[in-house]
Amino acid sequence: MISAIIVAAGKGKRMGLGFNKLLAKIDGKEIIVLTLEKFQNSNLIDEIILVVSEDELDYFRENIVNKNGFDKCRLVIGGKERQNSVYSGLKNTSNADIVLIHDGARPYIDEGMINRSIEAAREYGAATVAVPVVDTIKVVENGFSVETLERSKLYSVQTPQSFKYDLILKAHQFAMENNIVATDDTMLVEKLGYMVRIIEGSYANIKITTINDLNKR
Ligand SMILES: Nc1ccn([C@@H]2O[C@H](COP(=O)(O)OP(=O)(O)OP(=O)(O)O)[C@@H](O)[C@H]2O)c(=O)n1
Ligand SMILES: C[C@](O)(CO)[C@H](O)COP(=O)(O)O
């Protein structure tokens, strides 16, 4: 069983629309619909766990899932932080052996990334799509550069992030027991001492975060 956990329970504060940015439309379709279509149409994905906020559950059920015929999709309620939402999704999969965890805010993923993610999770246990950074990255303290990192070793990490189910569940449980907070899920697996495979993402696979991202392709 291959489950896709799509996290969509955020508030979109940096977008500043006053509502969930995933309901903003690009070319006439909600961002979350563009994302869900990719997984609904994949013949490798058996179920979609869509994680939403409690106050938006009914809206998403009627206007996103039912209206668009996403029959692979089950809705669950997320939490305060992205990490809590992912864990809620993990606890509601149906006997998954592989899970893909994906930001609802990344609508421009393609079938190749989904397929590579599944293959890599099977082979390595943990994987993430990523792209080599193109800017020079510096460590800054008090407004001054204190270190310039070696660019050839730096990657910008995206989603899907894919895992053997038992491993990512153990990693989230370890994080809760040890108050570990992470901005992505592969970091939690690394905290358990496991290696994470880096697989090819795309510079088009942006996370829609601020208003300027709405016009990017
Ligand atoms: N408590 C949360 C926070 C975020 N997310 C989801 O995680 C993805 C990546 O998070 P981000 O881009 O930061 O979305 P927001 O948290 O909504 O943005 P902001 O930080 O600007 O409020 C998004 O699809 C978002 O809906 C979630 O499911 N639950
Ligand atoms: C998971 C992620 O998309 C990897 O780049 C990113 O860390 C999410 O960050 P956010 O602040 O929760 O959007």
PDB file of C-alpha atoms and ligand atoms in Angstrom:
ATOM      1  CA  MET A   1       0.000   0.000   0.000  1.00  0.00           C
ATOM      2  CA  ILE A   2       1.438   3.359  -1.026  1.00  0.00           C
ATOM      3  CA  SER A   3      -0.044   6.372   0.747  1.00  0.00           C
ATOM      4  CA  ALA A   4       0.441  10.039  -0.056  1.00  0.00           C
ATOM      5  CA  ILE A   5       0.084  12.397   2.905  1.00  0.00           C
ATOM      6  CA  ILE A   6      -0.715  15.885   1.588  1.00  0.00           C
ATOM      7  CA  VAL A   7      -0.384  18.548   4.284  1.00  0.00           C
ATOM      8  CA  ALA A   8      -2.810  21.454   3.815  1.00  0.00           C
ATOM      9  CA  ALA A   9      -3.634  22.630   7.349  1.00  0.00           C
ATOM     10  CA  GLY A  10      -1.506  25.769   7.413  1.00  0.00           C
ATOM     11  CA  LYS A  11      -2.674  29.385   7.823  1.00  0.00           C
ATOM     12  CA  GLY A  12      -0.726  30.928   4.944  1.00  0.00           C
ATOM     13  CA  LYS A  13       0.472  33.847   7.110  1.00  0.00           C
ATOM     14  CA  ARG A  14       3.387  34.758   4.804  1.00  0.00           C
ATOM     15  CA  MET A  15       0.984  34.852   1.835  1.00  0.00           C
ATOM     16  CA  GLY A  16      -1.193  37.381   3.666  1.00  0.00           C
ATOM     17  CA  LEU A  17      -4.457  36.630   1.846  1.00  0.00           C
ATOM     18  CA  GLY A  18      -6.460  36.289   5.066  1.00  0.00           C
ATOM     19  CA  PHE A  19      -7.449  32.716   4.107  1.00  0.00           C
ATOM     20  CA  ASN A  20      -5.719  29.393   3.416  1.00  0.00           C
ATOM     21  CA  LYS A  21      -3.377  30.092   0.503  1.00  0.00           C
ATOM     22  CA  LEU A  22      -4.092  26.604  -0.888  1.00  0.00           C
ATOM     23  CA  LEU A  23      -7.581  27.838  -1.828  1.00  0.00           C
ATOM     24  CA  ALA A  24      -6.117  30.626  -3.984  1.00  0.00           C
ATOM     25  CA  LYS A  25      -6.528  29.878  -7.700  1.00  0.00           C
ATOM     26  CA  ILE A  26      -3.937  29.526 -10.458  1.00  0.00           C
ATOM     27  CA  ASP A  27      -5.383  29.320 -14.011  1.00  0.00           C
ATOM     28  CA  GLY A  28      -8.846  28.921 -12.463  1.00  0.00           C
ATOM     29  CA  LYS A  29      -8.021  25.975 -10.157  1.00  0.00           C
ATOM     30  CA  GLU A  30      -7.289  26.006  -6.436  1.00  0.00           C
ATOM     31  CA  ILE A  31      -3.630  25.307  -5.627  1.00  0.00           C
ATOM     32  CA  ILE A  32      -4.641  22.272  -3.573  1.00  0.00           C
ATOM     33  CA  VAL A  33      -6.622  20.875  -6.536  1.00  0.00           C
ATOM     34  CA  LEU A  34      -3.560  21.201  -8.785  1.00  0.00           C
ATOM     35  CA  THR A  35      -1.551  19.267  -6.182  1.00  0.00           C
ATOM     36  CA  LEU A  36      -4.156  16.567  -5.485  1.00  0.00           C
ATOM     37  CA  GLU A  37      -4.688  15.880  -9.207  1.00  0.00           C
ATOM     38  CA  LYS A  38      -1.087  14.661  -9.505  1.00  0.00           C
ATOM     39  CA  PHE A  39      -1.591  11.989  -6.844  1.00  0.00           C
ATOM     40  CA  GLN A  40      -5.149  11.078  -7.846  1.00  0.00           C
ATOM     41  CA  ASN A  41      -3.924  10.467 -11.403  1.00  0.00           C
ATOM     42  CA  SER A  42      -0.887   8.412 -10.368  1.00  0.00           C
ATOM     43  CA  ASN A  43      -1.503   4.683 -10.808  1.00  0.00           C
ATOM     44  CA  LEU A  44       1.151   4.005  -8.140  1.00  0.00           C
ATOM     45  CA  ILE A  45      -0.631   5.881  -5.327  1.00  0.00           C
ATOM     46  CA  ASP A  46      -3.286   3.814  -3.525  1.00  0.00           C
ATOM     47  CA  GLU A  47      -4.621   6.416  -1.084  1.00  0.00           C
ATOM     48  CA  ILE A  48      -4.332  10.120  -0.361  1.00  0.00           C
ATOM     49  CA  ILE A  49      -4.521  11.385   3.227  1.00  0.00           C
ATOM     50  CA  LEU A  50      -5.393  15.085   2.997  1.00  0.00           C
ATOM     51  CA  VAL A  51      -4.558  16.877   6.245  1.00  0.00           C
ATOM     52  CA  VAL A  52      -6.605  20.030   6.834  1.00  0.00           C
ATOM     53  CA  SER A  53      -7.499  22.303   9.745  1.00  0.00           C
ATOM     54  CA  GLU A  54     -10.609  21.393  11.757  1.00  0.00           C
ATOM     55  CA  ASP A  55     -12.435  24.582  10.790  1.00  0.00           C
ATOM     56  CA  GLU A  56     -11.880  23.886   7.074  1.00  0.00           C
ATOM     57  CA  LEU A  57     -12.755  20.164   7.102  1.00  0.00           C
ATOM     58  CA  ASP A  58     -16.302  20.507   5.757  1.00  0.00           C
ATOM     59  CA  TYR A  59     -15.273  23.052   3.133  1.00  0.00           C
ATOM     60  CA  PHE A  60     -12.467  20.849   1.796  1.00  0.00           C
ATOM     61  CA  ARG A  61     -14.717  17.753   1.785  1.00  0.00           C
ATOM     62  CA  GLU A  62     -17.468  19.411  -0.248  1.00  0.00           C
ATOM     63  CA  ASN A  63     -15.626  21.918  -2.440  1.00  0.00           C
ATOM     64  CA  ILE A  64     -12.301  20.186  -3.054  1.00  0.00           C
ATOM     65  CA  VAL A  65     -12.589  16.401  -2.585  1.00  0.00           C
ATOM     66  CA  ASN A  66     -16.202  15.647  -3.588  1.00  0.00           C
ATOM     67  CA  LYS A  67     -16.488  18.373  -6.212  1.00  0.00           C
ATOM     68  CA  ASN A  68     -13.375  17.131  -8.048  1.00  0.00           C
ATOM     69  CA  GLY A  69     -14.029  13.400  -7.623  1.00  0.00           C
ATOM     70  CA  PHE A  70     -10.822  12.700  -5.671  1.00  0.00           C
ATOM     71  CA  ASP A  71     -12.000   9.216  -4.678  1.00  0.00           C
ATOM     72  CA  LYS A  72      -8.566   8.152  -3.339  1.00  0.00           C
ATOM     73  CA  CYS A  73      -8.708  10.974  -0.798  1.00  0.00           C
ATOM     74  CA  ARG A  74      -9.480  10.755   2.939  1.00  0.00           C
ATOM     75  CA  LEU A  75      -9.575  13.873   5.119  1.00  0.00           C
ATOM     76  CA  VAL A  76      -7.931  14.101   8.545  1.00  0.00           C
ATOM     77  CA  ILE A  77      -7.416  17.003  10.916  1.00  0.00           C
ATOM     78  CA  GLY A  78      -3.934  18.487  11.253  1.00  0.00           C
ATOM     79  CA  GLY A  79      -2.188  20.242  14.090  1.00  0.00           C
ATOM     80  CA  LYS A  80      -0.562  23.488  15.178  1.00  0.00           C
ATOM     81  CA  GLU A  81       2.701  22.895  13.340  1.00  0.00           C
ATOM     82  CA  ARG A  82       3.449  21.141  10.054  1.00  0.00           C
ATOM     83  CA  GLN A  83       5.147  18.334  11.986  1.00  0.00           C
ATOM     84  CA  ASN A  84       1.941  17.708  13.968  1.00  0.00           C
ATOM     85  CA  SER A  85      -0.068  17.612  10.759  1.00  0.00           C
ATOM     86  CA  VAL A  86       2.279  15.056   9.222  1.00  0.00           C
ATOM     87  CA  TYR A  87       1.998  12.863  12.321  1.00  0.00           C
ATOM     88  CA  SER A  88      -1.784  13.041  12.162  1.00  0.00           C
ATOM     89  CA  GLY A  89      -1.577  11.871   8.567  1.00  0.00           C
ATOM     90  CA  LEU A  90       0.783   9.032   9.481  1.00  0.00           C
ATOM     91  CA  LYS A  91      -1.565   7.775  12.186  1.00  0.00           C
ATOM     92  CA  ASN A  92      -4.436   7.650   9.684  1.00  0.00           C
ATOM     93  CA  THR A  93      -2.916   5.742   6.791  1.00  0.00           C
ATOM     94  CA  SER A  94      -4.317   2.265   6.051  1.00  0.00           C
ATOM     95  CA  ASN A  95      -1.447  -0.228   6.498  1.00  0.00           C
ATOM     96  CA  ALA A  96       0.881   1.741   4.258  1.00  0.00           C
ATOM     97  CA  ASP A  97       4.299   0.264   3.621  1.00  0.00           C
ATOM     98  CA  ILE A  98       5.547   3.319   1.725  1.00  0.00           C
ATOM     99  CA  VAL A  99       4.466   6.909   2.407  1.00  0.00           C
ATOM    100  CA  LEU A 100       5.085  10.059   0.422  1.00  0.00           C
ATOM    101  CA  ILE A 101       4.787  13.275   2.443  1.00  0.00           C
ATOM    102  CA  HIS A 102       4.079  16.310   0.296  1.00  0.00           C
ATOM    103  CA  ASP A 103       3.283  19.994   0.825  1.00  0.00           C
ATOM    104  CA  GLY A 104      -0.122  20.947  -0.545  1.00  0.00           C
ATOM    105  CA  ALA A 105       1.648  24.219  -1.408  1.00  0.00           C
ATOM    106  CA  ARG A 106       3.807  22.502  -4.062  1.00  0.00           C
ATOM    107  CA  PRO A 107       1.440  22.046  -7.042  1.00  0.00           C
ATOM    108  CA  TYR A 108       4.109  21.791  -9.738  1.00  0.00           C
ATOM    109  CA  ILE A 109       5.413  18.308  -8.946  1.00  0.00           C
ATOM    110  CA  ASP A 110       5.295  15.806 -11.787  1.00  0.00           C
ATOM    111  CA  GLU A 111       4.756  12.068 -12.226  1.00  0.00           C
ATOM    112  CA  GLY A 112       8.500  11.469 -12.504  1.00  0.00           C
ATOM    113  CA  MET A 113       9.122  12.874  -9.028  1.00  0.00           C
ATOM    114  CA  ILE A 114       6.342  10.698  -7.580  1.00  0.00           C
ATOM    115  CA  ASN A 115       7.724   7.577  -9.277  1.00  0.00           C
ATOM    116  CA  ARG A 116      11.359   8.310  -8.271  1.00  0.00           C
ATOM    117  CA  SER A 117      10.264   8.978  -4.697  1.00  0.00           C
ATOM    118  CA  ILE A 118       8.500   5.620  -4.396  1.00  0.00           C
ATOM    119  CA  GLU A 119      11.461   3.753  -5.913  1.00  0.00           C
ATOM    120  CA  ALA A 120      13.958   5.495  -3.627  1.00  0.00           C
ATOM    121  CA  ALA A 121      11.900   4.869  -0.475  1.00  0.00           C
ATOM    122  CA  ARG A 122      11.769   1.167  -1.347  1.00  0.00           C
ATOM    123  CA  GLU A 123      15.543   1.005  -1.981  1.00  0.00           C
ATOM    124  CA  TYR A 124      16.893   3.371   0.687  1.00  0.00           C
ATOM    125  CA  GLY A 125      14.145   3.678   3.315  1.00  0.00           C
ATOM    126  CA  ALA A 126      14.188   7.485   3.244  1.00  0.00           C
ATOM    127  CA  ALA A 127      14.514   9.947   0.355  1.00  0.00           C
ATOM    128  CA  THR A 128      13.735  13.497  -0.666  1.00  0.00           C
ATOM    129  CA  VAL A 129      13.656  15.416  -3.898  1.00  0.00           C
ATOM    130  CA  ALA A 130      16.090  18.327  -3.931  1.00  0.00           C
ATOM    131  CA  VAL A 131      17.938  20.622  -6.315  1.00  0.00           C
ATOM    132  CA  PRO A 132      21.496  22.031  -6.141  1.00  0.00           C
ATOM    133  CA  VAL A 133      21.448  25.602  -4.843  1.00  0.00           C
ATOM    134  CA  VAL A 134      22.358  28.235  -7.412  1.00  0.00           C
ATOM    135  CA  ASP A 135      23.020  31.138  -5.028  1.00  0.00           C
ATOM    136  CA  THR A 136      25.978  31.448  -2.691  1.00  0.00           C
ATOM    137  CA  ILE A 137      24.781  30.674   0.876  1.00  0.00           C
ATOM    138  CA  LYS A 138      26.160  32.451   3.919  1.00  0.00           C
ATOM    139  CA  VAL A 139      25.699  32.008   7.675  1.00  0.00           C
ATOM    140  CA  VAL A 140      24.703  35.385   9.149  1.00  0.00           C
ATOM    141  CA  GLU A 141      24.870  36.523  12.768  1.00  0.00           C
ATOM    142  CA  ASN A 142      23.827  40.010  13.932  1.00  0.00           C
ATOM    143  CA  GLY A 143      23.623  41.210  10.331  1.00  0.00           C
ATOM    144  CA  PHE A 144      27.106  40.096   9.339  1.00  0.00           C
ATOM    145  CA  SER A 145      28.319  37.105   7.351  1.00  0.00           C
ATOM    146  CA  VAL A 146      30.263  34.729   9.588  1.00  0.00           C
ATOM    147  CA  GLU A 147      30.707  31.895   7.097  1.00  0.00           C
ATOM    148  CA  THR A 148      30.263  31.184   3.383  1.00  0.00           C
ATOM    149  CA  LEU A 149      29.252  27.558   2.788  1.00  0.00           C
ATOM    150  CA  GLU A 150      30.732  25.384   0.050  1.00  0.00           C
ATOM    151  CA  ARG A 151      28.022  25.611  -2.606  1.00  0.00           C
ATOM    152  CA  SER A 152      28.872  22.278  -4.304  1.00  0.00           C
ATOM    153  CA  LYS A 153      27.590  20.432  -1.199  1.00  0.00           C
ATOM    154  CA  LEU A 154      24.364  22.432  -0.748  1.00  0.00           C
ATOM    155  CA  TYR A 155      20.903  21.349  -1.944  1.00  0.00           C
ATOM    156  CA  SER A 156      17.523  23.002  -1.617  1.00  0.00           C
ATOM    157  CA  VAL A 157      15.228  20.323  -0.215  1.00  0.00           C
ATOM    158  CA  GLN A 158      11.685  20.003  -1.548  1.00  0.00           C
ATOM    159  CA  THR A 159       8.828  17.516  -1.244  1.00  0.00           C
ATOM    160  CA  PRO A 160       7.707  14.728  -1.861  1.00  0.00           C
ATOM    161  CA  GLN A 161       9.731  13.153   0.928  1.00  0.00           C
ATOM    162  CA  SER A 162       9.315   9.405   0.880  1.00  0.00           C
ATOM    163  CA  PHE A 163       9.843   6.707   3.498  1.00  0.00           C
ATOM    164  CA  LYS A 164       9.255   3.167   4.605  1.00  0.00           C
ATOM    165  CA  TYR A 165       6.265   3.653   6.861  1.00  0.00           C
ATOM    166  CA  ASP A 166       7.696   2.067  10.005  1.00  0.00           C
ATOM    167  CA  LEU A 167      10.816   4.256   9.813  1.00  0.00           C
ATOM    168  CA  ILE A 168       9.059   7.613   9.508  1.00  0.00           C
ATOM    169  CA  LEU A 169       6.516   6.690  12.190  1.00  0.00           C
ATOM    170  CA  LYS A 170       9.372   5.761  14.567  1.00  0.00           C
ATOM    171  CA  ALA A 171      11.163   9.015  13.703  1.00  0.00           C
ATOM    172  CA  HIS A 172       8.087  11.136  14.522  1.00  0.00           C
ATOM    173  CA  GLN A 173       7.523   9.256  17.783  1.00  0.00           C
ATOM    174  CA  PHE A 174      11.201   9.733  18.742  1.00  0.00           C
ATOM    175  CA  ALA A 175      10.870  13.458  17.961  1.00  0.00           C
ATOM    176  CA  MET A 176       7.826  13.785  20.223  1.00  0.00           C
ATOM    177  CA  GLU A 177       9.519  11.924  23.084  1.00  0.00           C
ATOM    178  CA  ASN A 178      12.614  14.155  22.778  1.00  0.00           C
ATOM    179  CA  ASN A 179      10.955  17.501  21.893  1.00  0.00           C
ATOM    180  CA  ILE A 180      12.693  17.618  18.516  1.00  0.00           C
ATOM    181  CA  VAL A 181      11.204  20.218  16.135  1.00  0.00           C
ATOM    182  CA  ALA A 182      12.051  20.034  12.444  1.00  0.00           C
ATOM    183  CA  THR A 183      11.109  21.971   9.323  1.00  0.00           C
ATOM    184  CA  ASP A 184      11.027  18.810   7.224  1.00  0.00           C
ATOM    185  CA  ASP A 185      10.571  15.080   7.810  1.00  0.00           C
ATOM    186  CA  THR A 186      13.955  13.789   6.612  1.00  0.00           C
ATOM    187  CA  MET A 187      15.635  15.656   9.477  1.00  0.00           C
ATOM    188  CA  LEU A 188      13.738  13.436  11.940  1.00  0.00           C
ATOM    189  CA  VAL A 189      15.020  10.291  10.229  1.00  0.00           C
ATOM    190  CA  GLU A 190      18.561  11.688  10.361  1.00  0.00           C
ATOM    191  CA  LYS A 191      18.137  12.207  14.116  1.00  0.00           C
ATOM    192  CA  LEU A 192      17.648   8.419  14.357  1.00  0.00           C
ATOM    193  CA  GLY A 193      20.981   7.975  12.566  1.00  0.00           C
ATOM    194  CA  TYR A 194      19.616   6.957   9.175  1.00  0.00           C
ATOM    195  CA  MET A 195      20.895   8.245   5.824  1.00  0.00           C
ATOM    196  CA  VAL A 196      18.510  10.079   3.487  1.00  0.00           C
ATOM    197  CA  ARG A 197      18.805   9.572  -0.268  1.00  0.00           C
ATOM    198  CA  ILE A 198      18.747  12.758  -2.340  1.00  0.00           C
ATOM    199  CA  ILE A 199      16.869  12.381  -5.619  1.00  0.00           C
ATOM    200  CA  GLU A 200      16.292  14.751  -8.499  1.00  0.00           C
ATOM    201  CA  GLY A 201      13.682  17.439  -7.933  1.00  0.00           C
ATOM    202  CA  SER A 202      12.939  20.401 -10.149  1.00  0.00           C
ATOM    203  CA  TYR A 203      13.486  24.147  -9.962  1.00  0.00           C
ATOM    204  CA  ALA A 204       9.833  24.386 -11.039  1.00  0.00           C
ATOM    205  CA  ASN A 205       8.753  22.513  -7.882  1.00  0.00           C
ATOM    206  CA  ILE A 206       8.399  25.682  -5.821  1.00  0.00           C
ATOM    207  CA  LYS A 207       6.515  25.988  -2.560  1.00  0.00           C
ATOM    208  CA  ILE A 208       3.843  28.690  -2.931  1.00  0.00           C
ATOM    209  CA  THR A 209       4.745  30.771   0.117  1.00  0.00           C
ATOM    210  CA  THR A 210       4.421  34.509  -0.608  1.00  0.00           C
ATOM    211  CA  ILE A 211       2.244  36.537  -2.983  1.00  0.00           C
ATOM    212  CA  ASN A 212       5.052  36.708  -5.564  1.00  0.00           C
ATOM    213  CA  ASP A 213       4.951  32.916  -5.930  1.00  0.00           C
ATOM    214  CA  LEU A 214       1.446  33.022  -7.386  1.00  0.00           C
ATOM    215  CA  ASN A 215       2.786  34.197 -10.752  1.00  0.00           C
ATOM    216  CA  LYS A 216       5.817  31.896 -10.900  1.00  0.00           C
ATOM    217  CA  ARG A 217       5.786  28.838 -13.115  1.00  0.00           C
TER     218      ARG A 217
HETATM  219  N1  LIG B   1       0.253  23.423  10.980  1.00  0.00           N
HETATM  220  C1  LIG B   1       0.514  23.243   9.663  1.00  0.00           C
HETATM  221  C2  LIG B   1       1.393  24.122   8.958  1.00  0.00           C
HETATM  222  C3  LIG B   1       1.609  23.910   7.600  1.00  0.00           C
HETATM  223  N2  LIG B   1       0.977  22.872   6.980  1.00  0.00           N
HETATM  224  C4  LIG B   1       1.170  22.662   5.549  1.00  0.00           C
HETATM  225  O1  LIG B   1       2.545  22.470   5.279  1.00  0.00           O
HETATM  226  C5  LIG B   1       2.839  22.971   3.950  1.00  0.00           C
HETATM  227  C6  LIG B   1       4.101  23.830   3.991  1.00  0.00           C
HETATM  228  O2  LIG B   1       3.901  24.833   4.967  1.00  0.00           O
HETATM  229  P1  LIG B   1       3.956  26.426   4.635  1.00  0.00           P
HETATM  230  O3  LIG B   1       4.287  26.659   3.200  1.00  0.00           O
HETATM  231  O4  LIG B   1       4.765  27.077   5.681  1.00  0.00           O
HETATM  232  O5  LIG B   1       2.405  26.820   4.823  1.00  0.00           O
HETATM  233  P2  LIG B   1       1.793  27.732   5.980  1.00  0.00           P
HETATM  234  O6  LIG B   1       2.221  27.203   7.313  1.00  0.00           O
HETATM  235  O7  LIG B   1       0.336  27.829   5.689  1.00  0.00           O
HETATM  236  O8  LIG B   1       2.494  29.130   5.678  1.00  0.00           O
HETATM  237  P3  LIG B   1       2.884  30.273   6.780  1.00  0.00           P
HETATM  238  O9  LIG B   1       4.081  29.708   7.499  1.00  0.00           O
HETATM  239  O10 LIG B   1       3.205  31.436   5.887  1.00  0.00           O
HETATM  240  O11 LIG B   1       1.665  30.463   7.636  1.00  0.00           O
HETATM  241  C7  LIG B   1       1.614  23.744   3.466  1.00  0.00           C
HETATM  242  O12 LIG B   1       0.964  23.013   2.437  1.00  0.00           O
HETATM  243  C8  LIG B   1       0.764  23.878   4.715  1.00  0.00           C
HETATM  244  O13 LIG B   1      -0.635  23.871   4.440  1.00  0.00           O
HETATM  245  C9  LIG B   1       0.135  22.001   7.677  1.00  0.00           C
HETATM  246  O14 LIG B   1      -0.435  21.080   7.094  1.00  0.00           O
HETATM  247  N3  LIG B   1      -0.078  22.198   9.013  1.00  0.00           N
HETATM  248  C1  LIG B   2       9.196  20.644   3.951  1.00  0.00           C
HETATM  249  C2  LIG B   2       9.772  21.797   3.159  1.00  0.00           C
HETATM  250  O1  LIG B   2       8.912  22.094   2.067  1.00  0.00           O
HETATM  251  C3  LIG B   2      11.131  21.390   2.616  1.00  0.00           C
HETATM  252  O2  LIG B   2      11.731  22.491   1.968  1.00  0.00           O
HETATM  253  C4  LIG B   2       9.890  23.073   4.010  1.00  0.00           C
HETATM  254  O3  LIG B   2      10.813  22.865   5.053  1.00  0.00           O
HETATM  255  C5  LIG B   2       8.549  23.491   4.588  1.00  0.00           C
HETATM  256  O4  LIG B   2       8.768  24.699   5.328  1.00  0.00           O
HETATM  257  P1  LIG B   2       7.486  25.520   5.830  1.00  0.00           P
HETATM  258  O5  LIG B   2       8.001  26.729   6.542  1.00  0.00           O
HETATM  259  O6  LIG B   2       6.706  24.570   6.716  1.00  0.00           O
HETATM  260  O7  LIG B   2       6.746  25.888   4.581  1.00  0.00           O
END
